[in-house]
Coordinates of C-alpha atoms in Angstrom, one line a residue:
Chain Q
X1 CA 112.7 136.5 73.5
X2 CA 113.9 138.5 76.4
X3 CA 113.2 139.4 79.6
X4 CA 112.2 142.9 80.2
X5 CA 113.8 145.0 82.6
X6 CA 111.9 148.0 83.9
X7 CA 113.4 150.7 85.8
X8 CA 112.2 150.7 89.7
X9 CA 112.2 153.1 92.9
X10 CA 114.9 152.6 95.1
X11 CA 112.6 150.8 97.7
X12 CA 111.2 148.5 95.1
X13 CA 114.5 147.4 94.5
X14 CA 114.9 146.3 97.8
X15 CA 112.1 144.9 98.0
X16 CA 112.9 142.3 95.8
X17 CA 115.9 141.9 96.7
X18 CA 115.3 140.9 100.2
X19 CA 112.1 138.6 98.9
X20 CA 115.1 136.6 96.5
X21 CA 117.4 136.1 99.4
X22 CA 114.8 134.8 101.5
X23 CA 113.6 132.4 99.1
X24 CA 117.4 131.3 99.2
X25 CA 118.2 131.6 102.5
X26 CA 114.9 129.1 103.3
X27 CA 116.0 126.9 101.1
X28 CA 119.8 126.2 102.5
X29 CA 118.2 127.0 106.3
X30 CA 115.0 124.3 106.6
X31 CA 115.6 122.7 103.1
X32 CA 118.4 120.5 104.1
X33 CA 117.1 119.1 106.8
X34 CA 113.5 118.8 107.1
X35 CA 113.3 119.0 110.4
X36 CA 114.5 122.4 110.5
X37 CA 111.4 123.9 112.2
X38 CA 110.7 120.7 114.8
X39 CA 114.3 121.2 115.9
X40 CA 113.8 125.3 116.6
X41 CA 111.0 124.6 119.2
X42 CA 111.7 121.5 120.2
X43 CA 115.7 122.6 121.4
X44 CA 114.6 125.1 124.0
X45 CA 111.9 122.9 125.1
X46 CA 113.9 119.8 125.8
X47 CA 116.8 122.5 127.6
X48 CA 113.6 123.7 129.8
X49 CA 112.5 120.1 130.4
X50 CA 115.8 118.4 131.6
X51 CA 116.6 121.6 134.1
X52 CA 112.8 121.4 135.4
X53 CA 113.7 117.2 135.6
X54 CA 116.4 118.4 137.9
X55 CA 114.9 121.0 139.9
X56 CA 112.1 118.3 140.3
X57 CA 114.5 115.7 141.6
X58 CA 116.0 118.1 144.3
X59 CA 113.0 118.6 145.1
X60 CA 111.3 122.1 143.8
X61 CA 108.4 122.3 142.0
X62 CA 108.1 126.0 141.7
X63 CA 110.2 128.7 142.1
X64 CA 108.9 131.8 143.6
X65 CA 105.6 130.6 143.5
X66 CA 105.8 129.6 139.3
X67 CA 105.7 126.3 138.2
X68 CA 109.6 125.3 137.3
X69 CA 108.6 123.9 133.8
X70 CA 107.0 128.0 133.1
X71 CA 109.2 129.7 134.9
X72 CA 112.4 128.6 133.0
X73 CA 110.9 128.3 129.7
X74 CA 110.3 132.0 129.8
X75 CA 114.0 132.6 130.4
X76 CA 115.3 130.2 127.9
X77 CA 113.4 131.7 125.1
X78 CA 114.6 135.1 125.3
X79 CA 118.0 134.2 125.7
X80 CA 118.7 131.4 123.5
X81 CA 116.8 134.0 121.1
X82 CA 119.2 136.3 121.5
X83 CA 122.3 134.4 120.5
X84 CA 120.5 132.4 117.4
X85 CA 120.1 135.8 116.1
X86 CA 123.4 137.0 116.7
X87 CA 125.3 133.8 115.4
X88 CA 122.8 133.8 112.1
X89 CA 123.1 137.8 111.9
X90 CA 126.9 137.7 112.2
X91 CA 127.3 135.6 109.1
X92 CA 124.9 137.1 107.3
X93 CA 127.1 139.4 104.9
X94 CA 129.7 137.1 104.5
X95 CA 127.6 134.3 103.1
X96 CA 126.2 136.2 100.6
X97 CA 129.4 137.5 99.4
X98 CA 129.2 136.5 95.5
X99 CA 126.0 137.7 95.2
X100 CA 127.3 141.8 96.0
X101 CA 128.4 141.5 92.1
X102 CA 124.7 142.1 90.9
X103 CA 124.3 146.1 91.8
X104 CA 121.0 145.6 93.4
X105 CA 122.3 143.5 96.4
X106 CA 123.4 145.5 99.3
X107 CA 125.4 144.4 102.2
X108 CA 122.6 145.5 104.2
X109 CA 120.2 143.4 102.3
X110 CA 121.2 139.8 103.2
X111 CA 121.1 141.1 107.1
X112 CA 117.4 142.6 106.9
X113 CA 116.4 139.2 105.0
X114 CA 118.2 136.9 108.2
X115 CA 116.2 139.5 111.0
X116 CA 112.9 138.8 109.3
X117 CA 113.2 134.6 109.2
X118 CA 114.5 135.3 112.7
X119 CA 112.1 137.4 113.8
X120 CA 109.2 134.7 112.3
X121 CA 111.0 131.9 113.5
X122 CA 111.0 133.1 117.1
X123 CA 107.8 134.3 117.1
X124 CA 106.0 131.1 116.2
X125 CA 108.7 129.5 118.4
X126 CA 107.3 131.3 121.8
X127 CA 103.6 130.9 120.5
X128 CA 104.0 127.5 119.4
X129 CA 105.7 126.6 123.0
X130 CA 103.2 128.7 125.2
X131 CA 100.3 126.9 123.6
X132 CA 101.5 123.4 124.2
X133 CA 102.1 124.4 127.7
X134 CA 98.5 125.9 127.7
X135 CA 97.3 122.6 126.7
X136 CA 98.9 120.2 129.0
X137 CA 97.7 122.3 131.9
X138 CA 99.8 125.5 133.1
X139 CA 98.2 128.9 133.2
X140 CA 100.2 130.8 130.1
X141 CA 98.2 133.8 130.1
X142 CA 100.7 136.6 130.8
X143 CA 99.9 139.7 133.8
X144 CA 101.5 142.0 131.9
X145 CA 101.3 141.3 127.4
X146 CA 102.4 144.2 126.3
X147 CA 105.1 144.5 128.7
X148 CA 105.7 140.8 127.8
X149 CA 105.8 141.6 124.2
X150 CA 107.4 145.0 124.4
X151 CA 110.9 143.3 126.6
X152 CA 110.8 140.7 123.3
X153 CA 111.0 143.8 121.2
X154 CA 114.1 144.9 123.1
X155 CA 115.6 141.7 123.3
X156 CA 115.4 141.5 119.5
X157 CA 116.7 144.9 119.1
X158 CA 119.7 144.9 120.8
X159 CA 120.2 141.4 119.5
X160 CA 120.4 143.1 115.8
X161 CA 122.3 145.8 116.7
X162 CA 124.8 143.4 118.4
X163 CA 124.7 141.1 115.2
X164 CA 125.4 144.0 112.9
X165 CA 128.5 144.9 115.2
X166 CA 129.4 141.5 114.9
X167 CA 129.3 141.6 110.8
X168 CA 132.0 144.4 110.7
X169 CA 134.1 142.3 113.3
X170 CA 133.8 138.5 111.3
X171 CA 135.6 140.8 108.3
X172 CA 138.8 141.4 110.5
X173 CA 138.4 138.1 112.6
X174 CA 137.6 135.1 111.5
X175 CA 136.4 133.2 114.5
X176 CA 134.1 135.6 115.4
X177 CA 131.0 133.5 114.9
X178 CA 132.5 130.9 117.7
X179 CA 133.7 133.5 120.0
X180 CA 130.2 134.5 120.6
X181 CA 129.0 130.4 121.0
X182 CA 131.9 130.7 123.4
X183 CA 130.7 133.1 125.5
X184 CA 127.4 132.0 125.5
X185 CA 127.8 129.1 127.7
X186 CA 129.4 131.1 130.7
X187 CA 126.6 134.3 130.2
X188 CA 123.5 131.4 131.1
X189 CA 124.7 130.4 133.6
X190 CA 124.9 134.3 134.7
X191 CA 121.4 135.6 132.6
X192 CA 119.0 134.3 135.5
X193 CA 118.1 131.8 132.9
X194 CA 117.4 129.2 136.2
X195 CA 117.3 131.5 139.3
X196 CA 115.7 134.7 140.1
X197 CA 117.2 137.5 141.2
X198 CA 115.5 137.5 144.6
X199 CA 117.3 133.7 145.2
X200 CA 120.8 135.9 145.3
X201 CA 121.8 137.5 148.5
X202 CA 121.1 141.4 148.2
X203 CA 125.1 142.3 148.5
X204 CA 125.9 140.1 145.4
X205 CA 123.4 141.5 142.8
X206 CA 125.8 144.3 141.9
X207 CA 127.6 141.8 140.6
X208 CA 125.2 140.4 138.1
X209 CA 123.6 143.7 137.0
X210 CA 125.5 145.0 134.4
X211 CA 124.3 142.2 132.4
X212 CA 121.5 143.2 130.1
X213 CA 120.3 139.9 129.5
X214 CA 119.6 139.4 133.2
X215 CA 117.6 142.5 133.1
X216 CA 115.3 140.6 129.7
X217 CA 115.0 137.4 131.9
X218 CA 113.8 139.5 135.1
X219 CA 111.5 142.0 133.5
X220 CA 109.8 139.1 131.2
X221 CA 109.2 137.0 134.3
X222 CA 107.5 140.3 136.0
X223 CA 105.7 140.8 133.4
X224 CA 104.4 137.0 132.6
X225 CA 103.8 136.1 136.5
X226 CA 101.8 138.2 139.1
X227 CA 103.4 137.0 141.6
X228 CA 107.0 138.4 140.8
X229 CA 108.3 141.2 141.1
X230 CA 111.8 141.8 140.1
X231 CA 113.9 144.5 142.1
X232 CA 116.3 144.8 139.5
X233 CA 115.3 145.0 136.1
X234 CA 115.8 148.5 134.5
X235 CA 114.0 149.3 131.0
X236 CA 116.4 152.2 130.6
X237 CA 119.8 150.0 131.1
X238 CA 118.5 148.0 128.3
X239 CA 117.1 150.6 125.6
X240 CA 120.2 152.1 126.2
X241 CA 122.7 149.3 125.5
X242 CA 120.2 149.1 122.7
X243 CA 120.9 152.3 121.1
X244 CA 124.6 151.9 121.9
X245 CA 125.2 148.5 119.9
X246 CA 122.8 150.2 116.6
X247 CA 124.8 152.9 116.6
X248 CA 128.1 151.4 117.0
X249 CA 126.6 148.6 114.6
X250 CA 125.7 151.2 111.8
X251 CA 128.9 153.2 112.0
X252 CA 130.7 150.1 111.3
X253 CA 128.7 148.9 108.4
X254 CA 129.5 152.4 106.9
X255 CA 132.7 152.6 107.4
X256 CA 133.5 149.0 106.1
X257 CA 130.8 149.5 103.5
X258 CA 133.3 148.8 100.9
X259 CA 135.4 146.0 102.6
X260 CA 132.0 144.1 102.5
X261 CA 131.5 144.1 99.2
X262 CA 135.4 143.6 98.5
X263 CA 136.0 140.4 96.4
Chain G
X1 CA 126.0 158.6 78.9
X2 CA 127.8 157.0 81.6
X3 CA 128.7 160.2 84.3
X4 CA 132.2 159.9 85.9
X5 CA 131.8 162.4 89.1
X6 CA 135.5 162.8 90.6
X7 CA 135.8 159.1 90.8
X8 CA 138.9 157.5 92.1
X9 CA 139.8 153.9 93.2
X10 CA 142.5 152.2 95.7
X11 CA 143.3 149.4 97.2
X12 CA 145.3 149.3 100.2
X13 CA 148.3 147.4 99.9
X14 CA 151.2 147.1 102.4
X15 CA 152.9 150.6 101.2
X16 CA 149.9 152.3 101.6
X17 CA 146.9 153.5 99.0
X18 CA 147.9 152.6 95.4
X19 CA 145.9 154.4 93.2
X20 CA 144.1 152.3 90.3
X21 CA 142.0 155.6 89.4
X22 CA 142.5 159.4 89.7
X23 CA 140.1 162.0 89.9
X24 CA 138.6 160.8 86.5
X25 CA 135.8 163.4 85.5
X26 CA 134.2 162.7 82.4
X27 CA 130.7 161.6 80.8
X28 CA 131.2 158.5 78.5
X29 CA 129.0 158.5 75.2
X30 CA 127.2 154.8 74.7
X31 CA 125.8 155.6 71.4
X32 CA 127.7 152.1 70.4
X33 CA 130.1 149.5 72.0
X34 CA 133.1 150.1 73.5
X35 CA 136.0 148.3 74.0
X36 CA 138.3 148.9 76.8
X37 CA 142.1 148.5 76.4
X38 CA 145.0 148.4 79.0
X39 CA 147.7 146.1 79.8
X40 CA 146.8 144.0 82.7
X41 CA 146.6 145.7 85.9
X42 CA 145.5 149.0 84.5
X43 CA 142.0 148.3 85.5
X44 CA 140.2 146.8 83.2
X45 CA 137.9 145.0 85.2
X46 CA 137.8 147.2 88.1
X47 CA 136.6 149.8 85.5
X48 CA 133.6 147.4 84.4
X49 CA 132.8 146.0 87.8
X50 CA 132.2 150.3 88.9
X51 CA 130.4 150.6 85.5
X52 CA 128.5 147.8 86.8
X53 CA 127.8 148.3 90.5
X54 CA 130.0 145.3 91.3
X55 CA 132.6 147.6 92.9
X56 CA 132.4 151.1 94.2
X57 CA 134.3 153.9 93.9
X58 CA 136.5 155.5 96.8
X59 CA 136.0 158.8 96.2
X60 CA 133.3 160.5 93.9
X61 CA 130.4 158.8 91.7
X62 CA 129.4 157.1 88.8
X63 CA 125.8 156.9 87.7
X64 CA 123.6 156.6 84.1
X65 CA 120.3 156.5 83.2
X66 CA 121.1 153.6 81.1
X67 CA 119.8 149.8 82.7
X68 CA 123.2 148.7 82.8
X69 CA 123.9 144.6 83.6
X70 CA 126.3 143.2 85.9
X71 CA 129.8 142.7 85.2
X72 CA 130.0 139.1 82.8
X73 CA 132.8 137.7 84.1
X74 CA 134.9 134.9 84.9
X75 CA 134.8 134.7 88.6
X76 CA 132.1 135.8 91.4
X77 CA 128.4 136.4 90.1
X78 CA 126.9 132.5 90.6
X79 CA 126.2 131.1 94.3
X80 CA 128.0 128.1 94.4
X81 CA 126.1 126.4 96.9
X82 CA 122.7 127.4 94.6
X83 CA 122.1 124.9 91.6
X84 CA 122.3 126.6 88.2
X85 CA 118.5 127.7 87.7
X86 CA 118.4 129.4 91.3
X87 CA 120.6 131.2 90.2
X88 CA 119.0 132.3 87.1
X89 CA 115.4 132.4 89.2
X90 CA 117.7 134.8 91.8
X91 CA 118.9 137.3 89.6
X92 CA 115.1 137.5 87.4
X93 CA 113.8 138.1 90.7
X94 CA 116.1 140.8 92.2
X95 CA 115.6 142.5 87.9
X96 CA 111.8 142.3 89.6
X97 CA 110.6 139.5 86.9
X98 CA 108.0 138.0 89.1
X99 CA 107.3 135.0 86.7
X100 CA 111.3 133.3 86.0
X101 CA 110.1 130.5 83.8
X102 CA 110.7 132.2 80.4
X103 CA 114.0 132.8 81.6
X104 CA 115.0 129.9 83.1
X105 CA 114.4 127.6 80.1
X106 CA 115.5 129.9 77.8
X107 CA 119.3 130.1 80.1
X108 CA 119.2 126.0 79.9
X109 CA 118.7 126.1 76.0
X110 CA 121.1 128.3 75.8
X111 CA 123.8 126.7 78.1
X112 CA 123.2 122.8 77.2
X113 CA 124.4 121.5 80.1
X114 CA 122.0 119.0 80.7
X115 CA 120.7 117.6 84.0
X116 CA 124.0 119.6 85.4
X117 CA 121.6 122.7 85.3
X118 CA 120.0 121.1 88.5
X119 CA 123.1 120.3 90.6
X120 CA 125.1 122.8 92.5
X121 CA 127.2 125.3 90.6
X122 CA 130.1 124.2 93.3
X123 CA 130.5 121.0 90.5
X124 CA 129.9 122.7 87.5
X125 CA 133.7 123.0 85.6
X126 CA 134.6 126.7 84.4
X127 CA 133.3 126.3 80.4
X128 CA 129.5 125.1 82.5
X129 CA 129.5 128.0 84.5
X130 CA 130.5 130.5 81.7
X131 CA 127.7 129.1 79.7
X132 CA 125.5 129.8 82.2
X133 CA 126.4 132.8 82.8
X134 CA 126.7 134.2 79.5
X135 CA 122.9 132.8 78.8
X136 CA 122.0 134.7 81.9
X137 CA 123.1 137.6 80.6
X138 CA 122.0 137.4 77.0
X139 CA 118.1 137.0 79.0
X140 CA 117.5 140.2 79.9
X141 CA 117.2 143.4 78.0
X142 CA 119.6 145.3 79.3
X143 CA 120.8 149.4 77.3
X144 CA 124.7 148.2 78.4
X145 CA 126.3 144.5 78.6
X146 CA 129.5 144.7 80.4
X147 CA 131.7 141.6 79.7
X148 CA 135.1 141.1 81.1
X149 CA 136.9 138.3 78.9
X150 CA 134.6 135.7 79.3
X151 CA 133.8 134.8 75.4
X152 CA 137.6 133.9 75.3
X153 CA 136.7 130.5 77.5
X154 CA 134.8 127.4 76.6
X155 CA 135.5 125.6 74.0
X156 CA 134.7 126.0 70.3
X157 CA 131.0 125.0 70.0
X158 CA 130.2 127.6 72.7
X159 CA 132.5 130.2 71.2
X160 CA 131.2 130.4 68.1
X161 CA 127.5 129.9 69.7
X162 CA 128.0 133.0 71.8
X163 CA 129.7 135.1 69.4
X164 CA 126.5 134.7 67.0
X165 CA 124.6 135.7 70.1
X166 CA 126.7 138.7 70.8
X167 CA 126.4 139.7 67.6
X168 CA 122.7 139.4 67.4
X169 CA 122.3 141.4 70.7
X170 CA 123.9 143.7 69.2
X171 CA 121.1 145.3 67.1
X172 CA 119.5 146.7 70.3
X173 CA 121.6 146.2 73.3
X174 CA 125.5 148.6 73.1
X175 CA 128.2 146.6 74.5
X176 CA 131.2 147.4 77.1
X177 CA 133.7 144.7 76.3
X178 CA 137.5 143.8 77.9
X179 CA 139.1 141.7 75.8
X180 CA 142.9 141.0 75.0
X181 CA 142.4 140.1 71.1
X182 CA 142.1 142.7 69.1
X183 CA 140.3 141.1 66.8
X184 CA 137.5 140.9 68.8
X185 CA 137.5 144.6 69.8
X186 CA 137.1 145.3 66.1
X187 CA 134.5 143.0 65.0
X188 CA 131.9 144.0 68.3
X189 CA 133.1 148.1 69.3
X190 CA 132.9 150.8 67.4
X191 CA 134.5 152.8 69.9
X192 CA 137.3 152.6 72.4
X193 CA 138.9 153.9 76.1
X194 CA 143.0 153.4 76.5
X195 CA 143.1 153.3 80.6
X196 CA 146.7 155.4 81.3
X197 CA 148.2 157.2 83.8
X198 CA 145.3 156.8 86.2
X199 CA 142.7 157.8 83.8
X200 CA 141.1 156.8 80.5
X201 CA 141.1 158.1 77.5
X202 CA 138.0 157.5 75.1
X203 CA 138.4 157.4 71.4
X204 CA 135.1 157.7 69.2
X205 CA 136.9 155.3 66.3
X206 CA 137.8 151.8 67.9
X207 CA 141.0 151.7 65.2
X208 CA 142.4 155.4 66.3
X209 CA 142.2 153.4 70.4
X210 CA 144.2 150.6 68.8
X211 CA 146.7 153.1 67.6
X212 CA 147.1 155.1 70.5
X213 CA 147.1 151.7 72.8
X214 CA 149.5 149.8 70.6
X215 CA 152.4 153.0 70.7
X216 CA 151.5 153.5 74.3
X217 CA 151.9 149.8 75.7
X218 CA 153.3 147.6 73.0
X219 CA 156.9 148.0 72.6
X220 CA 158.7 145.0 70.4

């Protein structure tokens, strides 16, 4: 009695590929602890309710015109979105690394199995969040939707084209995983996360602009709140950083396509 | 056939490229089992892991129309931090078997290893995870099996156990074998390859391989 093998198309292949892995990777990511899934919308909302707790305490309630409590929490999600996918994308191929033995694994493959759990996992995330908020009482209907969804898009994007950049460096450099949790820390304090852009003098906003995540945070407030506006944010600074990390990203997996798979 | 496309293989080392495998052009017959022979460090292994799609070539191709199985071997190939039988539920699902159960208790027959076949593969000890590997192996109906050494572990139970089950996969399935006793190149290959000078040769009587490996390699 044995298992028959039948011969498949290419795509079919990876198809079930990517189905196995994320079987596995569910397992070792929400199986050993069971609160996995609490924990991934409860951490951005307890971040958004202690700032909020502050802003309340020196006495703001809203910040151009938004409740503080909305008005952060739709910073906070892109952002911390951004580096969960980067840290989980960078360590994608090299967790898998004994399982490149069976020909139908690809480095690739482990990668395209993380973006779709993060992809789910944020998504219910900001849906989950925005309906709670709904229900205790703040208007969560966004101005703009598709704008709304469409900076998301972007934001996941260049996050996966950064995390596939990220993949080639963790085979030269070890630390690369912390390296990016280092620089985290400094870049929210820098994304607009807590502030608009129309809270910083004119003259200084040069300053801040070259960070693309500032431009997510400012175009997903214009688009969730009528009554901002930001001056700054620029769809083309960030579709172009975008297409800059893919390519960068993909010329590195090809280029270390063997190293990857390397014993 | 087995199609060798101007394949070559290096590693980079300190001094540079050093060459495992040179411009090798050839299409390997598997109308029976081959054995492969070298001293170590020819490339034994990194022949079967190409064969097998563990490893890729650095220049030029291989490919078959044969369903050829991954390379059975003694390291890599079971997720340590995965418990024996998700393994064997991993690689049925990524053959595309939709429905592993057939497999899975047919691997833990096979493997007797007990409740061990539920814990982590991190704690199995080298004979446990041979077992299950060769029983993984043995559960699919695969044209080629690739094995690289790994009947020569375990201890004699399980040797003699799998031998029978080579032997019986045999009547259908052809077998590419590595394997430093002779002995056991003659009783499973009809054929043979001699890996030299950067390239194989392939020998269509296992004995005349022998020959040509023992005045090649073996000097008393």
């Amino acid at each position: 009695m044995v298992a028959p093998v039948q011969s498949r198309s290419s795509l079919q292949v990876m198809r079930d590929t990517v189905s196995a892995l994320m079987i596995r990777e569910l397992k070792t990511r929400f199986g050993s602890s069971r609160l996995g899934y609490f924990w991934a919308v409860a951490e951005p909302a307890l971040q958004a309710s202690i700032i909020a707790v502050l802003f309340t305490i020196i006495g703001r309630t809203s910040l151009s015109g938004v409740p503080v409590a909305l008005f952060l929490i739709v910073g906070i999600l892109p952002f911390r979105g951004f580096f969960k996918i980067a840290v989980q994308l960078s360590a994608a191929i090299k967790s898998n690394k004994a399982l490149f033995c069976y020909r139908q694994v690809l480095p690739i493959d482990p990668f395209i199995t993380r973006l779709l759990i993060e992809t789910a996992t944020y998504v219910i995330v900001y849906i989950v969040l925005f309906l709670i908020m709904g229900w205790v009482g703040f208007s969560v209907v966004p101005e703009k939707p598709l704008e709304l969804a469409m900076v998301n898009l972007i934001m996941f994007a260049m996050a996966s084209g950064y995390g596939l950049v990220l993949c080639s460096s963790a085979l030269y450099y070890e630390d690369t995983t912390k390296i990016v949790s280092l620089i985290t820390q400094p870049l929210f304090f820098l994304s607009g996360v807590f502030f608009a852009i129309t809270m910083v003098p004119a003259q200084y906003w040069h300053y801040l602009t070259w960070n693309p995540l500032l431009h997510i945070t400012e175009i997903s407030r214009d688009a969730m709140f009528s009554s901002y506006e930001t001056p700054v944010g620029d769809w083309g600074y960030i579709i172009t950083i975008t297409i800059c990390l893919w390519g960068l990203g993909l010329s590195l997996y090809w280029v270390n396509r063997q190293r990857f798979i390397a014993t | 056939m087995i199609h060798f496309r101007n394949v070559s293989k290096y590693y980079l080392t300190n001094s540079g490229r050093s060459y495992v495998f040179k411009n090798i052009d050839y299409d390997l017959p598997v109308n029976n089992s081959i054995g492969i022979l070298g001293p170590n460090g020819a490339g034994k292994s990194t022949l079967v892991r190409m064969i097998g799609g563990a490893d890729m070539p650095s220049r030029g191709e291989i490919f078959s129309n044969h369903r050829i199985s991954w390379p059975l071997g003694l390291q890599g190939g079971l997720q340590g931090s995965m418990t024996g039988r998700e393994n064997v539920r991993f690689v049925g699902r990524i053959n595309g078997i939709k429905n592993t159960n057939d497999i899975e208790s047919m691997v833990e027959e096979f493997a007797e290893i007990g409740k061990y076949y539920d814990e982590p593969i991190r704690t199995y000890s080298s004979g446990m995870k041979s077992r299950v590997a060769f029983g993984l192996s043995l559960a699919f109906d695969f044209d080629i099996l690739l094995i690289d050494e790994v009947t020569s572990v375990g201890d004699a139970t399980f040797r003699s156990k799998s031998q029978k089950a080579l032997q019986k996969v045999r009547e259908k399935t052809h077998v590419i074998m590595v394997s430093h006793e002779m002995n056991q190149i003659k009783t499973f290959c009809e054929s043979g390859i001699v890996i030299k000078d950067k390239k194989f040769e392939y020998y269509s009587n296992v004995d005349d391989a022998i020959r040509d490996y023992k005045d090649t390699y073996v000097k008393v």
